[in-house]
Amino acid sequence: RKVFNGTLTETAASKKAGNRVVTLGGLTGLKTAYATNYKFDFTNAAADYDNTKTITIDKAPLKVSATPTTRVYNGTKVITFTGTPTLSGWVSTDTSLTKTYAAAIQSGTISGSVADENVADAKVVAITGNLVLKSAYKNYTPVYDDTKTVNITPAILQLETSELDVRDRQYD
């Protein structure tokens, strides 16, 4: 039930990630139906309740993705990638940043692996990394895409006929 006129608002000194003090406000009085039974004194609001709270603004997740390279069975779980990794999940109002992998990454690498080394189609690739973002990107934290798949195809075994001992024989 809506008892107050107005909308409760919150104002923080900064929208950046970290701990912030928030001031609550925006209520302008009681709805008429409630005014006879309740009184809300806005002039003494600071004495009646604490209108400031400390909140934590978490860093926005920045999804790191890459295109796995289909490969021939080689007995390992290691997967390589094609091209430059990409980043997604940017906050649309964050217009001051260049939103590319090259611009955002200060250091680190990504790697990929599959659960087993066996031949199969559409094997899920676990992408991991130790990426460090540049200081201008401190409101973001890298998270690694877990939706990519790769095909591992059979290796071809080649038989060298020069090493076979084949002899003529009589029909029997």
PDB file of C-alpha atoms in Angstrom:
ATOM      1  CA  ARG A   1       0.000   0.000   0.000  1.00  0.00           C
ATOM      2  CA  LYS A   2       1.260   3.453  -0.820  1.00  0.00           C
ATOM      3  CA  VAL A   3       0.941   5.599   2.310  1.00  0.00           C
ATOM      4  CA  PHE A   4       3.118   8.565   1.333  1.00  0.00           C
ATOM      5  CA  ASN A   5       2.949  11.152  -1.400  1.00  0.00           C
ATOM      6  CA  GLY A   6       6.099  11.282  -3.464  1.00  0.00           C
ATOM      7  CA  THR A   7       8.699   8.628  -4.137  1.00  0.00           C
ATOM      8  CA  LEU A   8      11.472   7.605  -1.811  1.00  0.00           C
ATOM      9  CA  THR A   9      14.748   8.571  -3.456  1.00  0.00           C
ATOM     10  CA  GLU A  10      18.350   7.924  -2.656  1.00  0.00           C
ATOM     11  CA  THR A  11      21.300  10.100  -3.534  1.00  0.00           C
ATOM     12  CA  ALA A  12      24.921   9.045  -3.375  1.00  0.00           C
ATOM     13  CA  ALA A  13      27.912  11.341  -3.760  1.00  0.00           C
ATOM     14  CA  SER A  14      29.284   9.036  -6.466  1.00  0.00           C
ATOM     15  CA  LYS A  15      28.050   6.226  -8.696  1.00  0.00           C
ATOM     16  CA  LYS A  16      31.493   4.609  -8.818  1.00  0.00           C
ATOM     17  CA  ALA A  17      32.196   1.189  -7.305  1.00  0.00           C
ATOM     18  CA  GLY A  18      33.026   1.192  -3.592  1.00  0.00           C
ATOM     19  CA  ASN A  19      31.406   2.174  -0.281  1.00  0.00           C
ATOM     20  CA  ARG A  20      29.140   5.233  -0.521  1.00  0.00           C
ATOM     21  CA  VAL A  21      26.951   7.230   1.884  1.00  0.00           C
ATOM     22  CA  VAL A  22      23.397   7.498   0.561  1.00  0.00           C
ATOM     23  CA  THR A  23      20.905  10.168   1.621  1.00  0.00           C
ATOM     24  CA  LEU A  24      17.217   9.237   1.527  1.00  0.00           C
ATOM     25  CA  GLY A  25      14.514  11.756   0.630  1.00  0.00           C
ATOM     26  CA  GLY A  26      11.652  12.485  -1.781  1.00  0.00           C
ATOM     27  CA  LEU A  27       8.613  11.895   0.434  1.00  0.00           C
ATOM     28  CA  THR A  28       6.271  14.869   0.542  1.00  0.00           C
ATOM     29  CA  GLY A  29       3.581  13.809   3.045  1.00  0.00           C
ATOM     30  CA  LEU A  30       0.921  11.266   3.877  1.00  0.00           C
ATOM     31  CA  LYS A  31      -1.870  10.261   1.514  1.00  0.00           C
ATOM     32  CA  THR A  32      -5.207  11.816   2.538  1.00  0.00           C
ATOM     33  CA  ALA A  33      -6.720   8.491   3.614  1.00  0.00           C
ATOM     34  CA  TYR A  34      -3.942   8.064   6.187  1.00  0.00           C
ATOM     35  CA  ALA A  35      -3.558  11.660   7.329  1.00  0.00           C
ATOM     36  CA  THR A  36      -6.247  11.426  10.028  1.00  0.00           C
ATOM     37  CA  ASN A  37      -4.681   8.452  11.798  1.00  0.00           C
ATOM     38  CA  TYR A  38      -0.990   9.159  11.312  1.00  0.00           C
ATOM     39  CA  LYS A  39       1.303  12.115  11.537  1.00  0.00           C
ATOM     40  CA  PHE A  40       4.697  12.263   9.885  1.00  0.00           C
ATOM     41  CA  ASP A  41       6.793  15.264  10.851  1.00  0.00           C
ATOM     42  CA  PHE A  42       9.274  15.988   8.089  1.00  0.00           C
ATOM     43  CA  THR A  43      10.768  18.943   9.957  1.00  0.00           C
ATOM     44  CA  ASN A  44      12.110  16.608  12.662  1.00  0.00           C
ATOM     45  CA  ALA A  45      12.961  13.798  10.295  1.00  0.00           C
ATOM     46  CA  ALA A  46      16.666  13.852  11.146  1.00  0.00           C
ATOM     47  CA  ALA A  47      15.858  13.414  14.844  1.00  0.00           C
ATOM     48  CA  ASP A  48      13.270  10.677  14.206  1.00  0.00           C
ATOM     49  CA  TYR A  49      15.236   8.486  11.843  1.00  0.00           C
ATOM     50  CA  ASP A  50      18.625   8.229  10.248  1.00  0.00           C
ATOM     51  CA  ASN A  51      18.246   9.327   6.658  1.00  0.00           C
ATOM     52  CA  THR A  52      21.798   8.380   5.642  1.00  0.00           C
ATOM     53  CA  LYS A  53      23.017   4.863   5.044  1.00  0.00           C
ATOM     54  CA  THR A  54      26.274   3.412   3.794  1.00  0.00           C
ATOM     55  CA  ILE A  55      25.954   1.106   0.827  1.00  0.00           C
ATOM     56  CA  THR A  56      28.397  -0.792  -1.339  1.00  0.00           C
ATOM     57  CA  ILE A  57      28.283  -0.344  -5.091  1.00  0.00           C
ATOM     58  CA  ASP A  58      29.750  -3.514  -6.597  1.00  0.00           C
ATOM     59  CA  LYS A  59      31.897  -3.499  -9.689  1.00  0.00           C
ATOM     60  CA  ALA A  60      30.000  -4.343 -12.868  1.00  0.00           C
ATOM     61  CA  PRO A  61      30.885  -7.731 -14.379  1.00  0.00           C
ATOM     62  CA  LEU A  62      32.667  -7.419 -17.709  1.00  0.00           C
ATOM     63  CA  LYS A  63      32.334 -10.704 -19.624  1.00  0.00           C
ATOM     64  CA  VAL A  64      35.525 -11.836 -21.337  1.00  0.00           C
ATOM     65  CA  SER A  65      34.848 -14.014 -24.354  1.00  0.00           C
ATOM     66  CA  ALA A  66      36.965 -15.594 -27.073  1.00  0.00           C
ATOM     67  CA  THR A  67      36.428 -17.843 -30.077  1.00  0.00           C
ATOM     68  CA  PRO A  68      37.841 -21.338 -29.491  1.00  0.00           C
ATOM     69  CA  THR A  69      39.733 -22.952 -32.368  1.00  0.00           C
ATOM     70  CA  THR A  70      38.481 -26.320 -33.580  1.00  0.00           C
ATOM     71  CA  ARG A  71      41.383 -28.726 -33.483  1.00  0.00           C
ATOM     72  CA  VAL A  72      42.516 -32.230 -34.174  1.00  0.00           C
ATOM     73  CA  TYR A  73      42.865 -34.603 -31.205  1.00  0.00           C
ATOM     74  CA  ASN A  74      46.290 -34.117 -29.621  1.00  0.00           C
ATOM     75  CA  GLY A  75      45.909 -35.828 -26.239  1.00  0.00           C
ATOM     76  CA  THR A  76      45.573 -32.579 -24.229  1.00  0.00           C
ATOM     77  CA  LYS A  77      42.721 -30.571 -22.757  1.00  0.00           C
ATOM     78  CA  VAL A  78      44.228 -27.237 -23.867  1.00  0.00           C
ATOM     79  CA  ILE A  79      42.190 -25.068 -26.239  1.00  0.00           C
ATOM     80  CA  THR A  80      43.526 -22.099 -28.199  1.00  0.00           C
ATOM     81  CA  PHE A  81      41.562 -19.110 -29.455  1.00  0.00           C
ATOM     82  CA  THR A  82      41.169 -17.338 -32.779  1.00  0.00           C
ATOM     83  CA  GLY A  83      41.366 -13.553 -32.997  1.00  0.00           C
ATOM     84  CA  THR A  84      41.193 -10.968 -30.230  1.00  0.00           C
ATOM     85  CA  PRO A  85      39.047 -11.629 -27.148  1.00  0.00           C
ATOM     86  CA  THR A  86      35.995  -9.419 -26.653  1.00  0.00           C
ATOM     87  CA  LEU A  87      34.427  -7.702 -23.642  1.00  0.00           C
ATOM     88  CA  SER A  88      30.693  -7.247 -23.051  1.00  0.00           C
ATOM     89  CA  GLY A  89      28.523  -5.978 -20.231  1.00  0.00           C
ATOM     90  CA  TRP A  90      29.482  -2.309 -20.388  1.00  0.00           C
ATOM     91  CA  VAL A  91      27.276   0.132 -18.500  1.00  0.00           C
ATOM     92  CA  SER A  92      25.602   2.156 -21.269  1.00  0.00           C
ATOM     93  CA  THR A  93      26.016   5.486 -19.463  1.00  0.00           C
ATOM     94  CA  ASP A  94      29.764   4.951 -19.123  1.00  0.00           C
ATOM     95  CA  THR A  95      30.546   6.986 -22.240  1.00  0.00           C
ATOM     96  CA  SER A  96      34.032   8.183 -21.286  1.00  0.00           C
ATOM     97  CA  LEU A  97      35.667   4.774 -21.832  1.00  0.00           C
ATOM     98  CA  THR A  98      36.913   3.128 -25.008  1.00  0.00           C
ATOM     99  CA  LYS A  99      35.045  -0.154 -24.824  1.00  0.00           C
ATOM    100  CA  THR A 100      37.526  -2.560 -26.399  1.00  0.00           C
ATOM    101  CA  TYR A 101      39.742  -5.368 -25.140  1.00  0.00           C
ATOM    102  CA  ALA A 102      42.932  -3.582 -26.168  1.00  0.00           C
ATOM    103  CA  ALA A 103      41.926  -0.356 -24.417  1.00  0.00           C
ATOM    104  CA  ALA A 104      40.756  -1.956 -21.159  1.00  0.00           C
ATOM    105  CA  ILE A 105      43.337  -4.665 -20.452  1.00  0.00           C
ATOM    106  CA  GLN A 106      46.541  -3.688 -18.686  1.00  0.00           C
ATOM    107  CA  SER A 107      48.024  -7.171 -18.328  1.00  0.00           C
ATOM    108  CA  GLY A 108      47.275 -10.861 -18.041  1.00  0.00           C
ATOM    109  CA  THR A 109      46.223 -13.705 -20.272  1.00  0.00           C
ATOM    110  CA  ILE A 110      43.282 -15.987 -20.861  1.00  0.00           C
ATOM    111  CA  SER A 111      43.375 -19.714 -21.453  1.00  0.00           C
ATOM    112  CA  GLY A 112      40.905 -22.401 -22.362  1.00  0.00           C
ATOM    113  CA  SER A 113      40.412 -26.043 -21.522  1.00  0.00           C
ATOM    114  CA  VAL A 114      37.867 -28.818 -21.931  1.00  0.00           C
ATOM    115  CA  ALA A 115      36.841 -31.434 -19.357  1.00  0.00           C
ATOM    116  CA  ASP A 116      38.599 -34.237 -21.233  1.00  0.00           C
ATOM    117  CA  GLU A 117      40.836 -34.547 -24.258  1.00  0.00           C
ATOM    118  CA  ASN A 118      38.610 -36.953 -26.232  1.00  0.00           C
ATOM    119  CA  VAL A 119      37.137 -36.359 -29.689  1.00  0.00           C
ATOM    120  CA  ALA A 120      33.637 -34.822 -29.673  1.00  0.00           C
ATOM    121  CA  ASP A 121      31.553 -31.989 -31.077  1.00  0.00           C
ATOM    122  CA  ALA A 122      30.365 -29.018 -29.041  1.00  0.00           C
ATOM    123  CA  LYS A 123      32.618 -29.563 -26.034  1.00  0.00           C
ATOM    124  CA  VAL A 124      32.170 -26.800 -23.433  1.00  0.00           C
ATOM    125  CA  VAL A 125      35.291 -24.653 -23.088  1.00  0.00           C
ATOM    126  CA  ALA A 126      36.210 -23.303 -19.656  1.00  0.00           C
ATOM    127  CA  ILE A 127      37.796 -19.890 -20.179  1.00  0.00           C
ATOM    128  CA  THR A 128      39.960 -18.691 -17.303  1.00  0.00           C
ATOM    129  CA  GLY A 129      42.399 -15.865 -16.894  1.00  0.00           C
ATOM    130  CA  ASN A 130      44.265 -13.402 -14.755  1.00  0.00           C
ATOM    131  CA  LEU A 131      43.361 -10.190 -16.553  1.00  0.00           C
ATOM    132  CA  VAL A 132      44.074  -6.861 -14.871  1.00  0.00           C
ATOM    133  CA  LEU A 133      42.053  -3.888 -16.064  1.00  0.00           C
ATOM    134  CA  LYS A 134      43.574  -0.436 -16.477  1.00  0.00           C
ATOM    135  CA  SER A 135      42.782   2.044 -13.676  1.00  0.00           C
ATOM    136  CA  ALA A 136      40.196   3.933 -15.770  1.00  0.00           C
ATOM    137  CA  TYR A 137      38.156   0.707 -15.798  1.00  0.00           C
ATOM    138  CA  LYS A 138      38.117   0.266 -11.997  1.00  0.00           C
ATOM    139  CA  ASN A 139      34.307   0.053 -11.873  1.00  0.00           C
ATOM    140  CA  TYR A 140      34.416  -3.271 -13.722  1.00  0.00           C
ATOM    141  CA  THR A 141      35.664  -6.751 -12.895  1.00  0.00           C
ATOM    142  CA  PRO A 142      36.427  -9.411 -15.507  1.00  0.00           C
ATOM    143  CA  VAL A 143      34.312 -12.565 -15.548  1.00  0.00           C
ATOM    144  CA  TYR A 144      34.960 -15.359 -18.003  1.00  0.00           C
ATOM    145  CA  ASP A 145      32.452 -16.668 -20.562  1.00  0.00           C
ATOM    146  CA  ASP A 146      31.324 -20.233 -19.894  1.00  0.00           C
ATOM    147  CA  THR A 147      29.102 -20.689 -22.945  1.00  0.00           C
ATOM    148  CA  LYS A 148      31.658 -21.347 -25.703  1.00  0.00           C
ATOM    149  CA  THR A 149      32.043 -24.752 -27.325  1.00  0.00           C
ATOM    150  CA  VAL A 150      34.636 -26.368 -29.582  1.00  0.00           C
ATOM    151  CA  ASN A 151      34.912 -29.426 -31.797  1.00  0.00           C
ATOM    152  CA  ILE A 152      37.801 -31.850 -31.390  1.00  0.00           C
ATOM    153  CA  THR A 153      38.193 -33.997 -34.498  1.00  0.00           C
ATOM    154  CA  PRO A 154      39.904 -37.400 -34.797  1.00  0.00           C
ATOM    155  CA  ALA A 155      43.619 -37.502 -35.497  1.00  0.00           C
ATOM    156  CA  ILE A 156      44.684 -39.406 -38.598  1.00  0.00           C
ATOM    157  CA  LEU A 157      47.023 -42.311 -38.044  1.00  0.00           C
ATOM    158  CA  GLN A 158      49.333 -42.769 -40.978  1.00  0.00           C
ATOM    159  CA  LEU A 159      50.808 -46.163 -41.656  1.00  0.00           C
ATOM    160  CA  GLU A 160      54.251 -46.183 -43.215  1.00  0.00           C
ATOM    161  CA  THR A 161      54.248 -49.106 -45.642  1.00  0.00           C
ATOM    162  CA  SER A 162      58.040 -49.102 -45.882  1.00  0.00           C
ATOM    163  CA  GLU A 163      58.157 -50.492 -42.355  1.00  0.00           C
ATOM    164  CA  LEU A 164      55.832 -53.411 -43.047  1.00  0.00           C
ATOM    165  CA  ASP A 165      57.225 -56.843 -43.652  1.00  0.00           C
ATOM    166  CA  VAL A 166      55.044 -58.055 -46.517  1.00  0.00           C
ATOM    167  CA  ARG A 167      56.091 -61.196 -48.416  1.00  0.00           C
ATOM    168  CA  ASP A 168      54.767 -63.128 -51.329  1.00  0.00           C
ATOM    169  CA  ARG A 169      53.244 -66.478 -50.456  1.00  0.00           C
ATOM    170  CA  GLN A 170      51.558 -69.408 -52.084  1.00  0.00           C
ATOM    171  CA  TYR A 171      47.827 -69.711 -52.235  1.00  0.00           C
ATOM    172  CA  ASP A 172      46.510 -72.038 -49.622  1.00  0.00           C
TER     173      ASP A 172
END
